[in-house]
Coordinates of C-alpha atoms and ligand atoms in Angstrom, one line a residue:
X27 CA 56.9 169.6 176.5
X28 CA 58.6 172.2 179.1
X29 CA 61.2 174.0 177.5
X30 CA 62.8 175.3 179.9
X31 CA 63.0 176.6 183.3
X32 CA 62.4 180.5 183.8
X33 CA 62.6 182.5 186.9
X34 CA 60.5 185.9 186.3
X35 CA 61.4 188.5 188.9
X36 CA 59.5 192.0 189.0
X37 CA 58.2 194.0 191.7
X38 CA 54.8 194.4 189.6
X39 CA 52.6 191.9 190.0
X40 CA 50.7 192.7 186.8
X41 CA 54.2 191.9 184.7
X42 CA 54.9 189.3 186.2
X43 CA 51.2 187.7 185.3
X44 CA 51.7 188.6 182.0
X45 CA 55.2 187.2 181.4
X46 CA 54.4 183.9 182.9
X47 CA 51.3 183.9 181.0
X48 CA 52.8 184.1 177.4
X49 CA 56.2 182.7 178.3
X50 CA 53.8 179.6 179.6
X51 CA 51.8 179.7 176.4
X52 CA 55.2 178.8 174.8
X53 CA 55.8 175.9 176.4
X54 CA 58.6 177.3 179.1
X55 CA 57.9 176.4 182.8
X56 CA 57.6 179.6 184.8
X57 CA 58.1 180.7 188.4
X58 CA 58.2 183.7 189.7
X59 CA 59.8 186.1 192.9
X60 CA 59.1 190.0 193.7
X61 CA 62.4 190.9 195.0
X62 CA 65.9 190.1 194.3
X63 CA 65.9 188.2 197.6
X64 CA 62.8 186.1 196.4
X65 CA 65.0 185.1 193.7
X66 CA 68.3 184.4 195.3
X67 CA 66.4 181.9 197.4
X68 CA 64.2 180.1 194.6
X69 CA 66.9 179.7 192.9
X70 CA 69.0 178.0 195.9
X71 CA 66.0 175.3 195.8
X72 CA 65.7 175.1 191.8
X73 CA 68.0 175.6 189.0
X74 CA 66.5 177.7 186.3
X75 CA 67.9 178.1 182.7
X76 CA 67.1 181.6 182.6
X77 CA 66.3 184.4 184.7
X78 CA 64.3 187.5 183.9
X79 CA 64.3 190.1 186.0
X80 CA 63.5 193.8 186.7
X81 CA 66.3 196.5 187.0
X82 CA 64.8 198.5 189.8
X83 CA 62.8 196.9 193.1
X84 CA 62.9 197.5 196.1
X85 CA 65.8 196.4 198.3
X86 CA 68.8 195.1 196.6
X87 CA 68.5 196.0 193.2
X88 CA 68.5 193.6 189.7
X89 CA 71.8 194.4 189.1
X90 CA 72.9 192.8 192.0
X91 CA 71.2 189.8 191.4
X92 CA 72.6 189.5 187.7
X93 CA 76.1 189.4 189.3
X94 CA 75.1 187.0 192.0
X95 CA 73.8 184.9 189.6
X96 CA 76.1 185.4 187.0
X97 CA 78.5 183.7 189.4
X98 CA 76.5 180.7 190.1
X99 CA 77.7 177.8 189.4
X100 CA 76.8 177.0 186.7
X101 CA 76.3 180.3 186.1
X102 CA 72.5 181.2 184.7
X103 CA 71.5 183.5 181.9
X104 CA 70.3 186.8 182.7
X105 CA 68.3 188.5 180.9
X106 CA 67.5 192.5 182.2
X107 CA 63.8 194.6 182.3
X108 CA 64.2 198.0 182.0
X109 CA 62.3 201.4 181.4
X110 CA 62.8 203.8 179.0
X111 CA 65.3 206.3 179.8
X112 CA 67.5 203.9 181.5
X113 CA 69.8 202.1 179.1
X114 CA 72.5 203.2 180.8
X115 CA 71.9 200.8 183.6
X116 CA 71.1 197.9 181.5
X117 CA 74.3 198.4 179.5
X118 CA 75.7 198.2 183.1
X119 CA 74.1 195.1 183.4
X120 CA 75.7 193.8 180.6
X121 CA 79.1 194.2 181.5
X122 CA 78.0 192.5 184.7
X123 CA 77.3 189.1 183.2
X124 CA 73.7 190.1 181.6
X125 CA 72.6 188.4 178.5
X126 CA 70.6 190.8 177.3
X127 CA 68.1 193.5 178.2
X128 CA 64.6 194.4 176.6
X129 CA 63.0 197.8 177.2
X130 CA 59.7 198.5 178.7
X131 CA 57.2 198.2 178.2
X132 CA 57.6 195.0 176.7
X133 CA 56.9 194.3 172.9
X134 CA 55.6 189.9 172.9
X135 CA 58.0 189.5 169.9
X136 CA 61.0 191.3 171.0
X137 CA 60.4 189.0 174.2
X138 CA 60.3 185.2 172.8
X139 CA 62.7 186.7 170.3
X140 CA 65.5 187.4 172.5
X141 CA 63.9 184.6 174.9
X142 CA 64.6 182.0 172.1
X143 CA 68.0 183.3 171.8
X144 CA 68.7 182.6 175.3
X145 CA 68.0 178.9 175.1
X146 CA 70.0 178.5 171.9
X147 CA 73.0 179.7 173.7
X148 CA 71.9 177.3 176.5
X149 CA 71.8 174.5 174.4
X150 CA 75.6 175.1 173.1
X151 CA 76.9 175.6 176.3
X152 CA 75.5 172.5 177.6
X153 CA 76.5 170.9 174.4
X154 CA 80.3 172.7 174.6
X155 CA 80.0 171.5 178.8
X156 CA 79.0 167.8 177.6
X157 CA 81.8 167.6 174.8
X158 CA 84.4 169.0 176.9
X159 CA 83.4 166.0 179.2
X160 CA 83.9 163.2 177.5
X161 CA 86.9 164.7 176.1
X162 CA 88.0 164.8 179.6
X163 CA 86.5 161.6 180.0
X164 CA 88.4 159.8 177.1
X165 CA 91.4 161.2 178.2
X166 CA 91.1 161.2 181.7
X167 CA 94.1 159.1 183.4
X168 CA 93.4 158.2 187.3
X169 CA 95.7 160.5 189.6
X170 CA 97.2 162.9 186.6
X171 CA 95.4 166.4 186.3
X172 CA 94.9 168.8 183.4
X173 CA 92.8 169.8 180.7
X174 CA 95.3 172.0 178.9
X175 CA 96.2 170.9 175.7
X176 CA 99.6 169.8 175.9
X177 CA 98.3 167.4 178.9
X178 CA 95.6 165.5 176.6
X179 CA 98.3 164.9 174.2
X180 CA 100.6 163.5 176.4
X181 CA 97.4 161.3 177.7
X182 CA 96.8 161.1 174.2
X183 CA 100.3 159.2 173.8
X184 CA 100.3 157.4 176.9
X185 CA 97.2 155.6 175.7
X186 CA 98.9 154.8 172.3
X187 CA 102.0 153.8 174.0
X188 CA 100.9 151.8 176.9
X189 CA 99.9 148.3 175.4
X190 CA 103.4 148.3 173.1
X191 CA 107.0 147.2 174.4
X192 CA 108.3 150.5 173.2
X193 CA 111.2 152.0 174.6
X194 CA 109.7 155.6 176.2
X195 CA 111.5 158.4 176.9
X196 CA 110.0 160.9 179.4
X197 CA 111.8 164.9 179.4
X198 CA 110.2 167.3 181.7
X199 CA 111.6 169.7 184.6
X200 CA 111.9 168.5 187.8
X201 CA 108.7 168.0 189.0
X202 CA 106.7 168.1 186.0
X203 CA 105.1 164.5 186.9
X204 CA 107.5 162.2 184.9
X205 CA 107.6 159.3 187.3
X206 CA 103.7 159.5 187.7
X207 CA 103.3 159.5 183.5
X208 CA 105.8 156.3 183.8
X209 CA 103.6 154.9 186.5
X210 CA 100.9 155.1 184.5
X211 CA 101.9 153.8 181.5
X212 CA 103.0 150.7 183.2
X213 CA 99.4 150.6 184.8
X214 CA 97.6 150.7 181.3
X215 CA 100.2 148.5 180.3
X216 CA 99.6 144.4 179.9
X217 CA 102.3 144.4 182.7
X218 CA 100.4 146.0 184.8
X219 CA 99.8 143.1 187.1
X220 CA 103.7 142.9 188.1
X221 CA 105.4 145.5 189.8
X222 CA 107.1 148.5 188.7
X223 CA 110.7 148.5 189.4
X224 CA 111.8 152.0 189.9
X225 CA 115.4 152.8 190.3
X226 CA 117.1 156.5 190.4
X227 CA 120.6 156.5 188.3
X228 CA 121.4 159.6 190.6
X229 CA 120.6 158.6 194.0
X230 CA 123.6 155.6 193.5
X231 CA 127.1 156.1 193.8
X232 CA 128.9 154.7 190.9
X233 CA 130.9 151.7 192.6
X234 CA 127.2 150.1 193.6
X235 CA 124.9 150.7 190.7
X236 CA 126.3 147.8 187.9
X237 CA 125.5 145.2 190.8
X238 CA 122.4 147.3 191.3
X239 CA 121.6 147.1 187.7
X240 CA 122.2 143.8 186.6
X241 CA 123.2 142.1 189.9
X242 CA 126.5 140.0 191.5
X243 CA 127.2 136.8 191.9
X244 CA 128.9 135.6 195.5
X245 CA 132.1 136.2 195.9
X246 CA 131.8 139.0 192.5
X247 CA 134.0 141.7 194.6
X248 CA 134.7 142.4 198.3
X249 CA 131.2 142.8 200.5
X250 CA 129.4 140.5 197.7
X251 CA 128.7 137.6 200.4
X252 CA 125.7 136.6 198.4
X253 CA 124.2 136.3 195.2
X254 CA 122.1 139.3 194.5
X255 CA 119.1 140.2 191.6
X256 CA 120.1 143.3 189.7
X257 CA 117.1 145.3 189.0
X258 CA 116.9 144.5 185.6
X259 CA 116.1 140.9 186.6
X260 CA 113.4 141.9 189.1
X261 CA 111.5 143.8 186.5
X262 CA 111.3 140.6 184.3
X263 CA 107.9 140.8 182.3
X264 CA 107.4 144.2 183.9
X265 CA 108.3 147.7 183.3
X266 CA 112.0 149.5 184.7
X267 CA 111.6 153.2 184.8
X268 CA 115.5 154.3 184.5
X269 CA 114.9 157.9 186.4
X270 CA 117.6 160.7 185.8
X271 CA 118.7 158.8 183.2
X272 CA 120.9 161.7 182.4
X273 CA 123.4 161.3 185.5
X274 CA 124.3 157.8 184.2
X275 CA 128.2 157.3 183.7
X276 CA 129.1 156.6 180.0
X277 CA 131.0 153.4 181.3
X278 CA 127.1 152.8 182.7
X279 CA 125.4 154.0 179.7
X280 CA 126.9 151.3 177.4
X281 CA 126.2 148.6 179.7
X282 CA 122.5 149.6 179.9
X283 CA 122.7 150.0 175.8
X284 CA 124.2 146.3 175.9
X285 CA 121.0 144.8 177.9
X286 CA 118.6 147.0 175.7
X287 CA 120.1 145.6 172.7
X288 CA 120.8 142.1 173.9
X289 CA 117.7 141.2 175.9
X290 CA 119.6 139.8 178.1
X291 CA 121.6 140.8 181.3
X292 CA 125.2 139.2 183.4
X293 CA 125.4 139.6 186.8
X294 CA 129.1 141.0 188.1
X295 CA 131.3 138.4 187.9
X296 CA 128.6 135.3 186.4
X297 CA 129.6 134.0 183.6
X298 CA 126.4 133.0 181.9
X299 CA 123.5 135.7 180.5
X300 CA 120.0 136.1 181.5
X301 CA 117.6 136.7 179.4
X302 CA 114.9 138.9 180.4
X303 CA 111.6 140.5 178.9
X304 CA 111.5 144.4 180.8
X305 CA 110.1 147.5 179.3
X306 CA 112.3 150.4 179.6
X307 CA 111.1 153.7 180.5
X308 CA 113.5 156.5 181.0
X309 CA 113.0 159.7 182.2
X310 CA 115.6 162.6 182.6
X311 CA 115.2 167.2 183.4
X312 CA 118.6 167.1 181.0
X313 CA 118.0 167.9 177.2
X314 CA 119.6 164.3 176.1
X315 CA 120.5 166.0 172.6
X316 CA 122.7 168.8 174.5
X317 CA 124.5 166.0 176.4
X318 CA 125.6 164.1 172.9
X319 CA 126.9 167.0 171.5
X320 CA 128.6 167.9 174.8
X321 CA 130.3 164.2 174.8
X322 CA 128.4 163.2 178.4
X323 CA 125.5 160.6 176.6
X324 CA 125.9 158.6 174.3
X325 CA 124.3 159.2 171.2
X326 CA 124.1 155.1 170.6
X327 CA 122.0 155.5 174.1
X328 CA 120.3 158.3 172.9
X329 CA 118.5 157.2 169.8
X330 CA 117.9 153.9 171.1
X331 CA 115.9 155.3 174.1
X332 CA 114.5 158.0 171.8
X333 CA 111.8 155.9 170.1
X334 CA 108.9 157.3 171.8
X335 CA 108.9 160.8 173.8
X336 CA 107.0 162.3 176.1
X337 CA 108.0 165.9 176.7
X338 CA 106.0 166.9 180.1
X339 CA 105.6 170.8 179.7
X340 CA 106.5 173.2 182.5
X341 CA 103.4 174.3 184.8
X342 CA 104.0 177.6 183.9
X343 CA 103.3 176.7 180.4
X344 CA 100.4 175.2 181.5
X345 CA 98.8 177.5 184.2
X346 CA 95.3 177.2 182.8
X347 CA 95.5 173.9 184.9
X348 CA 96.4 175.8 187.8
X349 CA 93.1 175.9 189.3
X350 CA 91.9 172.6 188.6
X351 CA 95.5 171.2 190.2
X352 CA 94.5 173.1 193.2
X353 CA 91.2 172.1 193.7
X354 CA 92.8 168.8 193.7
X355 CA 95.9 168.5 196.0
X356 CA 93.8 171.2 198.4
X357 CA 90.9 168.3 198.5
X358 CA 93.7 166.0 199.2
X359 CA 95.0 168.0 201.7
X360 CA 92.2 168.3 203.8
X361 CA 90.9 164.9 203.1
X362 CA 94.3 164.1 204.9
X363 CA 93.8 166.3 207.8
X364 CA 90.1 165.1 208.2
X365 CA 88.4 168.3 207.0
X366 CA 85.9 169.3 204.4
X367 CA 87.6 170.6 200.5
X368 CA 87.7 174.5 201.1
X369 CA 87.9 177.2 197.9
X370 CA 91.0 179.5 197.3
X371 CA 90.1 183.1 197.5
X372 CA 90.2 185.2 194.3
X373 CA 93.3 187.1 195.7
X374 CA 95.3 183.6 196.2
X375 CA 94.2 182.7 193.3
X376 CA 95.4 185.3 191.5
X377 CA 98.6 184.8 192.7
X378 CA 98.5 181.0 192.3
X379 CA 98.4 181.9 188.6
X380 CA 101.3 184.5 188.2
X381 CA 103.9 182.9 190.2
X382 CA 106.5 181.4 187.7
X383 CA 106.4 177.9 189.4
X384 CA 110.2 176.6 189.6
X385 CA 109.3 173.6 190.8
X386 CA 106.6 172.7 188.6
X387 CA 103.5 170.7 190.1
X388 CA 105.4 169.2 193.3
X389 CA 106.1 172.9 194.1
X390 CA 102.2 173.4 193.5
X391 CA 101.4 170.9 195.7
X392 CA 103.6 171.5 198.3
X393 CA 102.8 175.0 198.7
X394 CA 99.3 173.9 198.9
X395 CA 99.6 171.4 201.8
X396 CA 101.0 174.1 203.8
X397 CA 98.5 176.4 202.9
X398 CA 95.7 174.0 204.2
X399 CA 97.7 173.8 207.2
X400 CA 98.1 177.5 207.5
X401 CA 94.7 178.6 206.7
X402 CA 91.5 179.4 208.6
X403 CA 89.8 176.2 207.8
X404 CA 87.6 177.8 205.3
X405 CA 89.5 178.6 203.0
X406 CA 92.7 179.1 201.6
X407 CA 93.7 182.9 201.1
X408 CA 97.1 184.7 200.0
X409 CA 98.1 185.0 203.9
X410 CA 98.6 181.2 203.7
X411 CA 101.0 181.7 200.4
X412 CA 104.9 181.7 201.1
X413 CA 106.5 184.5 200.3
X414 CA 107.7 183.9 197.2
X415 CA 104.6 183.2 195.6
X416 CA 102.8 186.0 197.1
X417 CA 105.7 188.7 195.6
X418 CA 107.5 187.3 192.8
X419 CA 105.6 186.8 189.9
X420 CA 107.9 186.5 186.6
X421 CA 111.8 184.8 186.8
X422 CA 114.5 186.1 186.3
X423 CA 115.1 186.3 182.7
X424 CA 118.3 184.2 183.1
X425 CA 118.4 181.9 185.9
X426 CA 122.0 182.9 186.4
X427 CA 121.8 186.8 185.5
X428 CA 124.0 189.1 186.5
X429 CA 123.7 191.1 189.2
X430 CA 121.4 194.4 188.8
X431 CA 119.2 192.2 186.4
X432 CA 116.8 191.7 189.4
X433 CA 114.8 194.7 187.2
X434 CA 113.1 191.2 185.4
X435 CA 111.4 190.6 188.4
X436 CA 107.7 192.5 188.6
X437 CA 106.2 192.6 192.1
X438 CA 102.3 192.6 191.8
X439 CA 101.0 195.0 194.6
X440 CA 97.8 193.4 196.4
X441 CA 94.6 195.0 196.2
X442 CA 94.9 196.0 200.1
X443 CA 98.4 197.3 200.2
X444 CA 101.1 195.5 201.8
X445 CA 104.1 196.9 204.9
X446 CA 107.0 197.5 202.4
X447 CA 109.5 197.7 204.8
X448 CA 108.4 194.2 206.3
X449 CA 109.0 192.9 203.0
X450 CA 112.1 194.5 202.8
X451 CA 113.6 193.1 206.0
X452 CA 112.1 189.1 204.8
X453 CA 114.0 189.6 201.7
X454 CA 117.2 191.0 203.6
X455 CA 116.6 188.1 205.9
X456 CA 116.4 185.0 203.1
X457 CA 119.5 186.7 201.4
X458 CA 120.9 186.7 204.8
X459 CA 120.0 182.9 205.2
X460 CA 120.4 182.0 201.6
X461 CA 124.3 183.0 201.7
X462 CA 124.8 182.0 205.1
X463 CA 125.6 185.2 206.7
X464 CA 127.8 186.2 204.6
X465 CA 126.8 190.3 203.9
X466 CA 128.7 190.4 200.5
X467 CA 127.2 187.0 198.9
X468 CA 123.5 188.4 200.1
X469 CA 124.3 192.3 198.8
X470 CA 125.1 190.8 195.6
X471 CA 121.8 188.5 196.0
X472 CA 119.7 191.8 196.6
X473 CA 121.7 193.9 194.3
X474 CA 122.7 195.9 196.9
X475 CA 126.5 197.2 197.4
X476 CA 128.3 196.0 200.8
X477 CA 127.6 199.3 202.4
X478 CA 123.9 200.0 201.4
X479 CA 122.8 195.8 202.9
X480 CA 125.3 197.0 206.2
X481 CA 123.5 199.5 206.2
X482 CA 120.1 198.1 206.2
X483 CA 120.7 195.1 208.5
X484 CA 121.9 197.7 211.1
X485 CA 118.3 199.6 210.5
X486 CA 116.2 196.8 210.5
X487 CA 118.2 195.5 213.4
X488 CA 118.9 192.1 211.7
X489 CA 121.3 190.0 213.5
X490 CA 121.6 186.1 212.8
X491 CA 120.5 185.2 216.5
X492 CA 117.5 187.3 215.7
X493 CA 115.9 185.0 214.3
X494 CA 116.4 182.3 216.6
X495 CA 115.5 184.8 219.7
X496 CA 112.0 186.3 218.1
X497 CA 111.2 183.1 215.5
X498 CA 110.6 183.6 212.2
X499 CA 107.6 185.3 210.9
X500 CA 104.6 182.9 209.5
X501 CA 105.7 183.0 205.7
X502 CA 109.9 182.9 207.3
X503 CA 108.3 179.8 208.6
X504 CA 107.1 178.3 205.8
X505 CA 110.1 179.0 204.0
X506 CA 112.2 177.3 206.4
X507 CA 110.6 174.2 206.0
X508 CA 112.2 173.5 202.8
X509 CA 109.9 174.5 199.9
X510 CA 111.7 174.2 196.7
X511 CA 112.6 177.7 196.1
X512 CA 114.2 180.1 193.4
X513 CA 118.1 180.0 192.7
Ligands
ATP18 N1 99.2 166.3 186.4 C1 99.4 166.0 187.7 N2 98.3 165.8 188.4 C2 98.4 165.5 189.7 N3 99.5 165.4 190.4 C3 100.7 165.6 189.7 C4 100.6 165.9 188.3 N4 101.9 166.1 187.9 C5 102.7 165.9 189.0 N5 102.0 165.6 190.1 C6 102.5 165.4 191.5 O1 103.6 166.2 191.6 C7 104.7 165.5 192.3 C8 105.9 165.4 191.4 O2 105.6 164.5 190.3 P1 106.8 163.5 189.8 O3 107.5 162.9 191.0 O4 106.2 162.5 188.9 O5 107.7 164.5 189.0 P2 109.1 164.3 188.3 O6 108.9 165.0 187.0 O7 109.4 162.9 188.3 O8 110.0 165.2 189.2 P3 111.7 165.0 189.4 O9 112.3 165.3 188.1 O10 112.0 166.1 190.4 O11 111.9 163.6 189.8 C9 104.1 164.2 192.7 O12 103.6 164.3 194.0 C10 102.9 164.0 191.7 O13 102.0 163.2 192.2
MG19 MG1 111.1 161.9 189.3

């Protein structure tokens, strides 16, 4: 039985006979290349499990090939040849990704020794990959991203939650993905054949949202010409996600406890209740248990919705997710504009991950869209990253901190430098925008006094119909078009 690929590559024709004759005699399928280049391309057409290879040949050198390969994906083991005398190199080659090296001339043992080796650690990665997959798999909920732990155990509860009637309450920062976890529990739900109802207790002014609610009956007030199905109704045997359940009026809040309670729901101004059979999600970026002490919820409210929660952590919490939530919204992205996926440079991604991510995942994927948009069509790299990804990368340590506590921020340099004054005049310019031209709100934005920003605006010869005359630079522009942004 073969076990295993190997790719043998030496210059030496001898060593390489010799190699794949008692690497064969074991029972491991051997091929073999005399340069690096030989390699490279054998190993476009076949994937070996390990590759053993000479440090020095002619043209590009092994240790070039151990970090090409090294970055394969998935990546192979290396394992290095090298002459006496130059241990130096093979440590080298270590750092690069290497397995290990063995020293010339080779000792049989030593060889299927270390040889063996290599395919145990083979075996448990393929055995980690394969776990980690149907972990993923098991937990895996269609649409929702995210391997990091805090993820699986909100997939985790969803699962457990879905096919009860329990009352779930869903916390998170805006953006986090709480309507999509309340979507999805309704779609592994036993409802899932109705429709979600989905209704924003912000987004309604007060005066409307009891008719809203729980509907009117003609004639109920002024404007109520006809008899009208409160949402409560219309998510009969279905599931009512209460969004921003937080900005509800306590007047509001113990007419929604009522109908929890009760079952049952009365239109404004019928007489008679309705009974009804509607699982209640709700879903607020307010810490409910802040609100009861401050008097705004009501604690009644509060422990009746608080039977199951679902705390949706912030992305920054989460960042190792970062580049698998890239991969996806940029696939999306493009998919939308008709084009192939395309990868995110090391720089971007870099960047991707530091940035403090106010607006959670919707922030994420916003910034991405743009990006795909922006880019070169092959790929997506820090140029195509507003600018307050590519030059913040940790908040303000209070979100309202005084002035002259902008020393919280750290600015990572790029690799390549970067025009310090331009990024001095598109800060002066967002203060500029952000306070409306007004120089003493944007000093105190910048930290500046009133004199130093006058100053500087008459240097860098910013006036407000500047902007409008010369257009804003590309990452001005991407600003402008409404990415959530800092406070
Ligand atoms: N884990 C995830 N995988 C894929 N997409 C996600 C994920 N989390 C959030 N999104 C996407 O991010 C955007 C915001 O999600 P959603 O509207 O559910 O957030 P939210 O918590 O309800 O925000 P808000 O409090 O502002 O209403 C949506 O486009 C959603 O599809
Ligand atoms: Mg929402």
């Amino acid at each position: 039985m073969n076990k295993g690929q190997i790719l043998v590559v030496d210059d030496e024709a001898a060593q390489r006979d010799i190699l794949r004759t008692i690497l064969t005699a074991e029972g491991y399928g051997v091929e073999t290349a005399r340069t690096a280049a030989e390699a490279l391309e054998k190993g476009g057409h076949q994937q070996f499990d390990l590759i053993l290879t000479d440090l020095k040949m002619p043209g590009a050198d092994g240790l070039t090939l151990v970090r090409d390969l090294s970055r394969a994906e998935p990546p192979a083991l290396v394992i290095i040849m090298t002459g006496h005398g130059s241990q130096d190199t093979a440590e080298q080659a270590m750092k690069q990704g290497a397995f290990d090296y063995l020293i010339k001339p080779l000792e049989r043992g030593d060889l299927l020794r270390i040889v063996s080796r290599a395919f145990d650690r083979i075996r448990l990665i393929e055995e980690n990959r394969l776990l980690r997959r149907q972990l993923e798999e098991r937990y895996r909920v269609e649409g929702i991203v995210g391997s990091h732990y805090r993820i699986q155990e909100v997939f985790d509860k969803l699962h457990r939650v879905s096919n009860s009637n329990s009352t779930v309450l869903i916390t998170g920062e805006s953006g986090t993905g709480k309507e999509l976890i309340a979507r999805a529990i309704h779609r592994h739900s036993l409802r899932k054949d109705r429709p979600f109802v989905a209704v924003s207790c912000a987004a309604i002014p007060e005066n409307l949202i009891e008719s809203e609610l729980f509907g009117h009956e003609k004639g109920a007030f002024t404007g109520a010409v006809d008899r009208h199905q409160g949402l409560f109704e219309a998510a009969d045997k279905s599931t009512l996600l209460l969004d921003e359940i937080g900005e509800l009026s306590v007047n509001m809040q113990a007419k929604v406890l009522r109908t929890l309670q009760e079952r049952e729901v009365r239109r404004v101004g019928g007489r008679e209740s309705i009974k009804i059979d509607v699982r209640i999600i709700a879903a607020t970026n307010k810490n409910l248990e802040e609100e009861v002490v401050r008097g705004s919820f009501r604690e009644d409210l509060f422990y009746r919705l608080n039977v199951v929660i679902i705390a949706l952590p912030p992305l920054r919490e989460r960042s190792t997710d970062i580049p698998q939530l890239a991969e996806y919204f940029i696939a999306r992205a493009c998919a939308e504009a008709g084009r192939p996926p395309m990868p995110v440079t090391t720089e971007a991604m870099r960047l991707l991950l530091t940035y403090h991510w106010p607006g959670n995942v919707r922030q994420l994927e916003a910034v991405l869209q743009r990006a795909v948009l922006l880019s070169d069509g092959h790929k997506v790299d820090y140029t195509d990253l507003p600018i307050e990804v590519r030059f913040s990368t940790l908040p303000p340590r209070e979100p309202q901190a005084s002035p002259g506590a902008a020393g919280d921020y750290r600015f990572l340099l790029p690799a390549e430098g970067i025009q310090l004054e331009e990024v001095e005049r598109s800060f002066i310019l967002q203060a500029m925008e952000l306070s409306g031209w007004v120089i003493a709100k944007a000093a105190k934005l910048l930290g500046l006094s009133y004199r130093t920003l006058q100053y500087r605006l008459e240097k860098f010869q910013i006036r407000r119909e500047h902007i409008e005359e010369t257009g804003a630079s590309k990452a001005d522009a991407v600003e402008a078009e409404g990415g959530p942004r800092t406070s």
